[in-house]
Coordinates of N, CA and C in Angstrom, one line a residue:
M7 N 0.9 -1.2 0.0 CA 0.0 0.0 0.4 C 0.7 1.2 -0.2
A8 N 0.6 1.9 -1.0 CA 1.4 3.3 -1.2 C 1.2 4.2 -0.2
S9 N 0.3 4.2 0.3 CA -0.7 5.6 0.9 C -2.1 4.7 1.5
L10 N -2.1 5.7 2.7 CA -3.5 5.2 3.6 C -4.4 5.9 3.1
P11 N -5.7 5.7 3.0 CA -6.8 5.9 2.8 C -7.4 7.0 3.7
D12 N -8.0 8.0 3.6 CA -8.2 9.2 4.5 C -9.3 8.1 5.6
I13 N -8.6 8.8 7.0 CA -9.1 8.0 8.1 C -10.9 7.6 8.1
S14 N -11.4 8.9 8.0 CA -12.7 9.2 8.1 C -13.4 8.3 7.2
T15 N -12.7 7.5 5.9 CA -13.4 6.5 5.2 C -13.4 5.2 5.8
L16 N -12.4 4.8 6.8 CA -11.8 3.8 7.1 C -13.2 2.5 7.0
S17 N -14.1 3.0 8.1 CA -15.4 2.1 8.5 C -16.0 1.8 7.4
K18 N -15.9 2.5 6.5 CA -17.0 2.3 5.4 C -16.2 1.5 3.7
L19 N -14.7 1.0 4.1 CA -14.2 0.4 3.3 C -14.5 -1.0 3.2
S20 N -14.6 -1.8 2.5 CA -14.6 -3.2 2.1 C -13.5 -3.8 3.5
A21 N -13.9 -5.2 3.8 CA -13.0 -5.7 5.0 C -11.5 -6.2 4.2
E22 N -11.9 -6.5 2.7 CA -10.6 -6.5 2.1 C -9.7 -5.2 2.1
E23 N -10.1 -4.0 1.8 CA -9.4 -2.8 2.1 C -8.9 -2.4 3.6
Q24 N -9.9 -2.9 4.5 CA -9.2 -2.6 5.6 C -8.5 -3.6 6.1
T25 N -8.3 -4.8 5.7 CA -7.2 -5.7 5.9 C -5.8 -5.1 5.6
K26 N -5.9 -4.4 4.3 CA -4.8 -4.0 3.4 C -4.0 -2.5 4.3
V27 N -5.3 -2.1 5.0 CA -4.4 -1.1 6.1 C -4.1 -1.5 7.1
L28 N -4.6 -2.5 7.6 CA -3.8 -3.1 8.8 C -2.7 -3.6 8.5
D29 N -2.3 -4.3 7.3 CA -1.0 -4.9 7.1 C -0.5 -4.1 6.7
A30 N -0.7 -2.8 6.2 CA 0.5 -1.4 6.2 C 0.9 -1.2 7.4
L31 N 0.0 -1.1 8.3 CA 0.5 -0.6 9.5 C 1.3 -1.3 10.1
F32 N 0.5 -2.5 10.2 CA 1.4 -3.4 11.6 C 2.3 -4.7 10.4
E33 N 1.9 -6.1 10.4 CA 2.5 -7.0 9.6 C 1.2 -7.7 9.1
P34 N 1.2 -8.4 8.1 CA 0.2 -9.1 7.7 C 0.0 -10.3 8.7
S35 N -1.4 -10.3 9.1 CA -1.5 -11.4 10.2 C -3.1 -11.7 10.3
P36 N -3.7 -13.1 10.0 CA -4.6 -13.3 10.3 C -5.4 -13.2 11.9
A37 N -4.5 -13.1 12.8 CA -4.9 -13.1 14.3 C -5.1 -11.5 14.4
I38 N -4.4 -10.5 13.5 CA -4.6 -9.2 13.5 C -5.9 -8.7 12.9
H39 N -6.5 -9.6 12.0 CA -7.2 -9.4 10.9 C -8.5 -9.8 12.1
A40 N -8.6 -10.6 12.8 CA -9.8 -11.3 13.2 C -10.0 -10.7 14.6
L41 N -9.2 -10.0 15.2 CA -9.2 -9.3 16.4 C -9.5 -7.6 15.7
I42 N -9.0 -7.3 15.0 CA -9.3 -5.6 14.7 C -10.5 -5.5 14.0
L43 N -10.5 -6.2 13.0 CA -11.2 -5.7 11.7 C -13.2 -5.5 12.2
P44 N -13.6 -6.2 13.5 CA -15.2 -6.3 13.3 C -15.0 -4.8 14.2
S45 N -14.2 -4.2 15.0 CA -14.4 -2.9 15.3 C -13.9 -2.1 14.6
I46 N -13.2 -2.2 13.4 CA -13.1 -1.1 12.3 C -14.5 -0.9 11.7
S47 N -15.0 -1.9 11.8 CA -16.0 -1.5 10.6 C -17.6 -0.8 11.5
T48 N -17.3 -0.9 13.0 CA -18.0 -0.2 13.5 C -18.0 1.4 14.3
A49 N -16.6 1.5 14.4 CA -16.0 2.4 14.9 C -15.6 3.8 14.2
S50 N -15.6 4.9 14.6 CA -15.1 6.2 13.9 C -13.6 6.5 14.6
F51 N -12.9 6.5 13.8 CA -11.7 7.2 14.2 C -11.3 8.4 13.8
Q52 N -10.7 9.3 14.7 CA -10.3 10.7 14.0 C -9.3 11.0 13.5
S53 N -8.1 9.9 13.7 CA -6.7 9.8 13.3 C -6.4 8.3 13.4
Y54 N -5.0 8.4 12.3 CA -4.5 6.9 12.4 C -4.1 6.8 13.9
N55 N -3.5 7.7 14.3 CA -2.9 7.6 15.9 C -4.1 6.9 16.9
E56 N -5.2 7.6 16.5 CA -6.2 6.9 17.7 C -6.6 5.6 17.1
L57 N -6.7 5.2 15.9 CA -7.0 3.7 15.6 C -6.1 3.2 15.9
I58 N -4.7 3.4 16.0 CA -3.4 2.4 16.4 C -3.6 2.5 18.0
T59 N -4.1 3.5 18.7 CA -4.4 3.3 20.2 C -5.0 2.5 20.5
H60 N -6.4 2.5 19.9 CA -7.4 1.4 20.2 C -6.7 0.0 19.9
C61 N -6.0 -0.5 18.9 CA -5.6 -1.4 18.7 C -4.3 -1.9 19.6
H62 N -3.8 -0.8 20.2 CA -2.7 -1.3 21.3 C -3.3 -1.7 22.7
K63 N -4.6 -1.0 22.8 CA -5.4 -1.5 24.2 C -6.1 -3.0 23.6
I64 N -6.4 -3.4 22.6 CA -6.7 -4.6 22.3 C -5.8 -5.6 22.5
F65 N -4.9 -5.2 22.0 CA -3.5 -6.1 22.2 C -3.0 -6.4 23.9
E66 N -3.3 -5.3 24.3 CA -2.6 -5.2 25.7 C -3.5 -6.4 26.5
A67 N -5.0 -6.1 26.2 CA -5.9 -7.0 26.9 C -5.7 -8.6 26.7
L68 N -4.6 -9.1 25.6 CA -4.6 -10.1 25.2 C -3.4 -10.8 26.4
T69 N -2.5 -9.8 26.8 CA -1.6 -10.0 27.6 C -2.3 -10.9 29.4
A70 N -3.3 -9.9 29.3 CA -3.8 -10.4 30.7 C -4.3 -11.6 30.7
D71 N -4.9 -12.2 29.8 CA -5.5 -13.5 29.3 C -4.6 -14.5 29.0
P72 N -4.2 -15.5 30.2 CA -3.7 -16.7 29.6 C -4.3 -17.3 28.6
S73 N -5.8 -17.5 28.5 CA -6.1 -18.4 27.3 C -5.9 -17.9 26.0
H74 N -5.2 -16.6 25.6 CA -5.1 -15.8 24.6 C -3.8 -15.5 24.4
K75 N -2.8 -16.5 25.1 CA -1.3 -16.4 24.8 C -0.6 -16.6 23.2
T76 N -1.6 -17.7 22.7 CA -1.4 -18.5 21.6 C -1.9 -17.2 20.4
E77 N -2.8 -16.7 20.8 CA -3.3 -15.7 19.5 C -2.2 -14.5 19.8
L78 N -1.9 -13.9 20.9 CA -1.0 -13.0 21.2 C 0.2 -13.2 20.4
H79 N 0.9 -14.3 20.7 CA 2.1 -14.8 20.2 C 2.0 -14.9 18.4
S80 N 1.1 -15.4 17.9 CA 0.8 -14.8 16.7 C 1.1 -13.7 16.2
I81 N 0.4 -12.6 16.9 CA 0.5 -11.3 16.4 C 1.6 -11.2 16.3
I82 N 2.5 -10.9 17.8 CA 4.1 -10.7 17.9 C 4.8 -11.4 16.7
G83 N 4.4 -12.7 16.3 CA 5.1 -13.5 15.6 C 5.0 -13.0 13.9
S84 N 4.4 -12.2 13.9 CA 3.8 -11.7 12.8 C 5.0 -11.2 11.8
H85 N 5.7 -10.1 12.9 CA 7.1 -9.3 12.7 C 8.3 -10.4 12.1
P86 N 8.8 -9.6 11.0 CA 9.9 -10.5 10.8 C 10.9 -10.6 11.4
R87 N 12.0 -11.7 11.7 CA 13.0 -11.3 12.4 C 13.9 -10.5 12.0
L88 N 14.4 -9.5 13.4 CA 15.6 -8.3 12.5 C 16.7 -9.2 11.9
G89 N 17.1 -8.6 11.0 CA 18.4 -9.1 10.2 C 18.0 -10.0 9.3
A90 N 16.9 -10.4 9.2 CA 16.5 -11.5 8.3 C 16.6 -11.2 6.6
K91 N 17.0 -12.3 5.7 CA 17.6 -12.0 4.4 C 16.7 -11.6 3.7
K92 N 15.6 -12.3 3.9 CA 14.0 -12.3 2.9 C 13.0 -11.9 4.1
V93 N 12.4 -10.4 3.8 CA 11.3 -9.5 4.8 C 10.3 -9.4 3.8
E94 N 9.4 -10.0 3.8 CA 7.6 -10.1 3.2 C 7.5 -8.6 2.9
S95 N 7.3 -7.8 4.2 CA 7.1 -6.1 3.7 C 7.9 -5.5 3.5
A96 N 7.4 -4.4 2.3 CA 8.3 -3.3 2.0 C 8.7 -2.5 2.8
Q97 N 7.9 -2.0 4.2 CA 8.1 -1.4 5.1 C 9.1 -1.8 5.9
S98 N 9.0 -3.0 6.3 CA 10.0 -3.7 7.4 C 11.7 -4.1 6.3
A99 N 11.5 -4.3 5.2 CA 12.7 -4.1 4.8 C 13.4 -2.7 4.8
A100 N 12.7 -1.4 4.6 CA 13.0 -0.2 4.6 C 13.6 -0.1 6.1
E101 N 12.9 -0.3 7.2 CA 13.2 0.0 8.3 C 14.4 -1.0 9.2
Q102 N 14.7 -2.2 8.2 CA 15.6 -2.6 8.8 C 16.9 -2.9 7.9
A103 N 16.9 -1.7 7.2 CA 17.9 -1.6 5.8 C 19.2 -1.5 7.0
Q104 N 19.3 -0.7 7.9 CA 20.4 -0.3 8.6 C 21.0 -1.3 9.3
L105 N 20.1 -2.5 9.2 CA 20.8 -3.8 10.1 C 21.5 -4.7 9.2
Q106 N 21.4 -4.6 7.6 CA 21.8 -5.4 7.0 C 23.6 -5.5 6.8
T107 N 24.0 -4.3 7.4 CA 25.5 -4.2 7.4 C 26.1 -4.8 8.5
G108 N 27.3 -5.5 8.6 CA 28.1 -6.3 9.4 C 27.6 -7.6 9.6
D109 N 28.0 -8.6 11.1 CA 28.1 -9.8 10.6 C 26.9 -10.0 11.4
A110 N 25.9 -10.9 9.6 CA 24.9 -11.1 10.5 C 24.7 -12.5 11.2
T111 N 26.0 -13.1 11.4 CA 26.0 -14.4 12.1 C 25.2 -14.1 13.4
E112 N 26.2 -13.3 14.3 CA 25.7 -12.2 15.3 C 24.7 -12.1 16.0
L113 N 24.1 -11.6 14.7 CA 22.5 -11.0 14.7 C 21.4 -12.6 14.9
A114 N 21.7 -13.2 14.0 CA 21.1 -14.4 13.9 C 21.0 -15.6 15.1
A115 N 22.3 -15.7 15.8 CA 22.4 -15.9 17.1 C 21.6 -15.4 17.8
L116 N 21.6 -13.9 18.1 CA 20.9 -13.5 19.3 C 19.5 -13.5 19.1
N117 N 19.2 -14.0 17.6 CA 17.7 -14.2 17.5 C 17.4 -15.5 17.8
D118 N 18.1 -16.5 17.6 CA 18.1 -18.1 18.1 C 17.4 -17.7 19.7
E119 N 18.9 -17.2 20.4 CA 19.1 -17.1 21.5 C 17.3 -16.6 22.2
Y120 N 17.1 -15.5 21.9 CA 15.8 -14.8 22.2 C 14.6 -15.6 21.8
E121 N 14.6 -16.2 20.8 CA 13.4 -17.4 20.7 C 13.8 -18.5 21.4
A122 N 14.5 -18.6 21.7 CA 14.9 -20.0 22.8 C 14.5 -19.5 24.1
T123 N 14.8 -18.3 24.5 CA 14.5 -17.6 26.0 C 12.9 -17.5 25.9
F124 N 12.3 -17.1 24.9 CA 10.8 -16.9 24.8 C 10.1 -17.2 24.1
P125 N 9.9 -19.0 24.2 CA 9.3 -19.6 23.1 C 8.1 -19.2 22.3
G126 N 7.6 -19.2 21.2 CA 6.4 -18.5 20.2 C 6.7 -16.9 20.2
L127 N 7.7 -16.4 20.8 CA 7.5 -14.9 20.3 C 9.0 -14.5 19.5
R128 N 8.9 -13.6 19.1 CA 9.8 -12.9 17.6 C 9.9 -11.5 18.6
Y129 N 11.8 -11.1 18.8 CA 12.2 -10.0 18.9 C 11.3 -8.8 17.8
V130 N 11.0 -7.8 18.9 CA 10.3 -6.9 18.1 C 10.8 -5.5 18.5
V131 N 11.1 -4.5 17.8 CA 11.9 -3.5 18.3 C 11.6 -2.1 17.0
F132 N 10.9 -1.1 17.6 CA 11.2 0.0 16.6 C 12.5 0.9 16.3
V133 N 12.9 0.1 15.4 CA 14.8 0.5 14.8 C 15.0 1.9 15.4
N134 N 14.2 2.7 14.3 CA 14.1 3.9 14.3 C 15.4 4.8 14.2
G135 N 16.2 3.9 12.9 CA 17.8 5.1 12.5 C 18.5 4.2 13.6
R136 N 18.3 3.3 14.7 CA 19.3 2.9 15.4 C 20.3 1.6 14.3
G137 N 21.4 1.8 14.8 CA 22.5 0.8 13.9 C 22.3 -0.5 14.6
R138 N 22.9 -1.6 14.4 CA 23.0 -3.1 14.5 C 23.7 -3.2 16.4
P139 N 24.6 -2.1 16.8 CA 25.4 -2.7 18.0 C 24.0 -2.0 19.0
E140 N 23.4 -1.2 18.5 CA 22.4 -0.8 19.8 C 21.3 -1.5 19.5
I141 N 21.0 -2.1 18.5 CA 19.9 -3.0 18.7 C 20.1 -4.1 19.0
M142 N 21.5 -4.5 18.9 CA 21.7 -6.1 19.7 C 22.0 -6.0 20.9
E143 N 22.3 -4.8 21.6 CA 22.7 -4.6 23.0 C 21.0 -4.2 23.8
N144 N 20.6 -4.0 23.0 CA 19.1 -3.9 23.4 C 18.1 -5.4 23.9
M145 N 18.6 -6.2 22.4 CA 18.3 -7.1 22.3 C 18.8 -8.0 23.6
R146 N 20.0 -8.3 23.7 CA 20.9 -8.8 25.0 C 20.1 -8.4 26.3
E147 N 19.8 -7.0 26.3 CA 19.4 -6.6 28.0 C 17.8 -7.2 27.8
R148 N 16.9 -7.6 26.9 CA 15.9 -7.9 27.0 C 15.8 -9.4 27.2
I149 N 17.0 -10.5 26.7 CA 17.1 -11.5 26.6 C 17.2 -11.9 28.0
S150 N 18.4 -11.1 28.8 CA 18.5 -11.4 30.2 C 17.8 -10.7 31.0
R151 N 16.6 -10.2 30.9 CA 16.0 -9.6 32.1 C 14.7 -10.9 31.9
G152 N 14.8 -11.5 30.9 CA 13.9 -13.0 31.0 C 12.5 -13.2 31.3
D153 N 12.1 -11.9 31.3 CA 10.6 -11.5 31.9 C 9.5 -12.0 30.8
L154 N 8.9 -12.9 30.2 CA 7.9 -13.0 29.2 C 7.2 -11.8 29.3
A155 N 6.2 -11.6 30.4 CA 5.1 -10.7 30.6 C 5.7 -9.4 30.1
S156 N 6.8 -8.9 30.5 CA 7.5 -7.5 30.4 C 7.9 -7.5 28.8
E157 N 8.2 -9.0 28.4 CA 8.3 -8.7 27.0 C 7.2 -9.0 26.1
E158 N 6.2 -9.4 26.3 CA 4.7 -9.4 25.4 C 4.6 -7.8 25.4
R159 N 4.9 -7.3 26.4 CA 4.4 -5.5 26.5 C 4.8 -4.7 25.5
A160 N 6.5 -5.0 25.8 CA 7.5 -4.2 25.3 C 7.2 -4.5 23.7
A161 N 7.0 -6.1 23.0 CA 6.8 -6.2 21.7 C 5.5 -5.7 21.2
I162 N 4.3 -5.7 21.7 CA 3.5 -4.9 21.6 C 3.5 -3.2 21.5
Q163 N 4.0 -2.7 22.6 CA 4.4 -1.2 22.1 C 5.3 -0.7 21.1
A164 N 6.3 -2.1 20.7 CA 7.2 -1.5 19.7 C 6.3 -1.7 18.2
M165 N 5.6 -2.6 18.4 CA 4.6 -3.0 16.9 C 3.8 -1.6 16.9
C166 N 3.4 -1.0 17.8 CA 2.5 0.2 17.8 C 3.0 1.2 17.7
D167 N 4.7 1.5 18.0 CA 5.4 2.6 17.6 C 5.7 2.7 16.0
I168 N 5.8 1.4 15.4 CA 6.2 1.1 14.5 C 5.1 1.6 13.3
A169 N 3.9 1.1 14.1 CA 2.7 1.2 13.0 C 2.3 2.7 13.3
R170 N 2.9 3.6 14.0 CA 2.8 5.3 13.9 C 3.4 5.3 13.0
D171 N 5.0 5.3 13.3 CA 5.5 5.8 12.2 C 5.2 5.4 10.9
R172 N 4.8 4.5 10.6 CA 4.3 3.7 9.3 C 3.5 5.1 9.0
A173 N 2.2 5.0 9.7 CA 1.2 6.1 9.4 C 1.5 7.5 8.8
A174 N 2.4 7.9 9.6 CA 2.9 9.1 9.2 C 3.7 9.3 8.2
K175 N 4.4 8.2 7.7 CA 4.9 8.2 6.5 C 3.9 7.9 5.4
L176 N 3.3 6.8 5.2 CA 2.3 6.5 4.3 C 0.9 7.7 4.3
Q177 N 0.6 8.6 5.1 CA 0.1 9.6 4.9 C 0.5 11.0 4.3
A178 N 2.1 10.8 4.5 CA 2.9 12.4 4.0 C 2.7 12.0 2.5
V179 N 3.1 10.7 2.3 CA 2.7 9.8 0.5 C 1.6 10.2 0.0
S180 N 0.4 10.2 0.5 CA -0.9 10.7 0.2 C -1.2 12.0 0.0
R181 N -0.5 13.3 1.0 CA -0.9 14.4 0.6 C 0.0 15.0 -0.9

């Protein structure tokens, strides 16, 4: 999606078009679609920031209910591995571009260690121009912390920070 539709039209779009918006803001995820699409059709949002805040609240609610762990981890797992050679979405590829320099082996090993520490999760961070060393240090800190609940919340926060950044960029394109 090269740009986002005007937020005032979102509830009136087809489910297919609403899905494209969610995929552009987050990552393609059937779990996100199932969770968020029903409320998009019935709610009206004043801004994309308001929509993302709405999504954040829904994602956060999943962290409080152990019966939703599989769904939550599916949502978090929709993000590509940092430094992966093949990244599905153009947005993720651009966001991770600065991570493609240097030793990919060390980043791959950290991804493996992270996923062993937090089974079912993917390390998600808002890269925001930071280089590989800074991101890898953050990854090590989060692995050392070893707190699954904190990690789930950090991943959700990062996903929503990424979505806000994408919304700003995709809205700038449409102006």
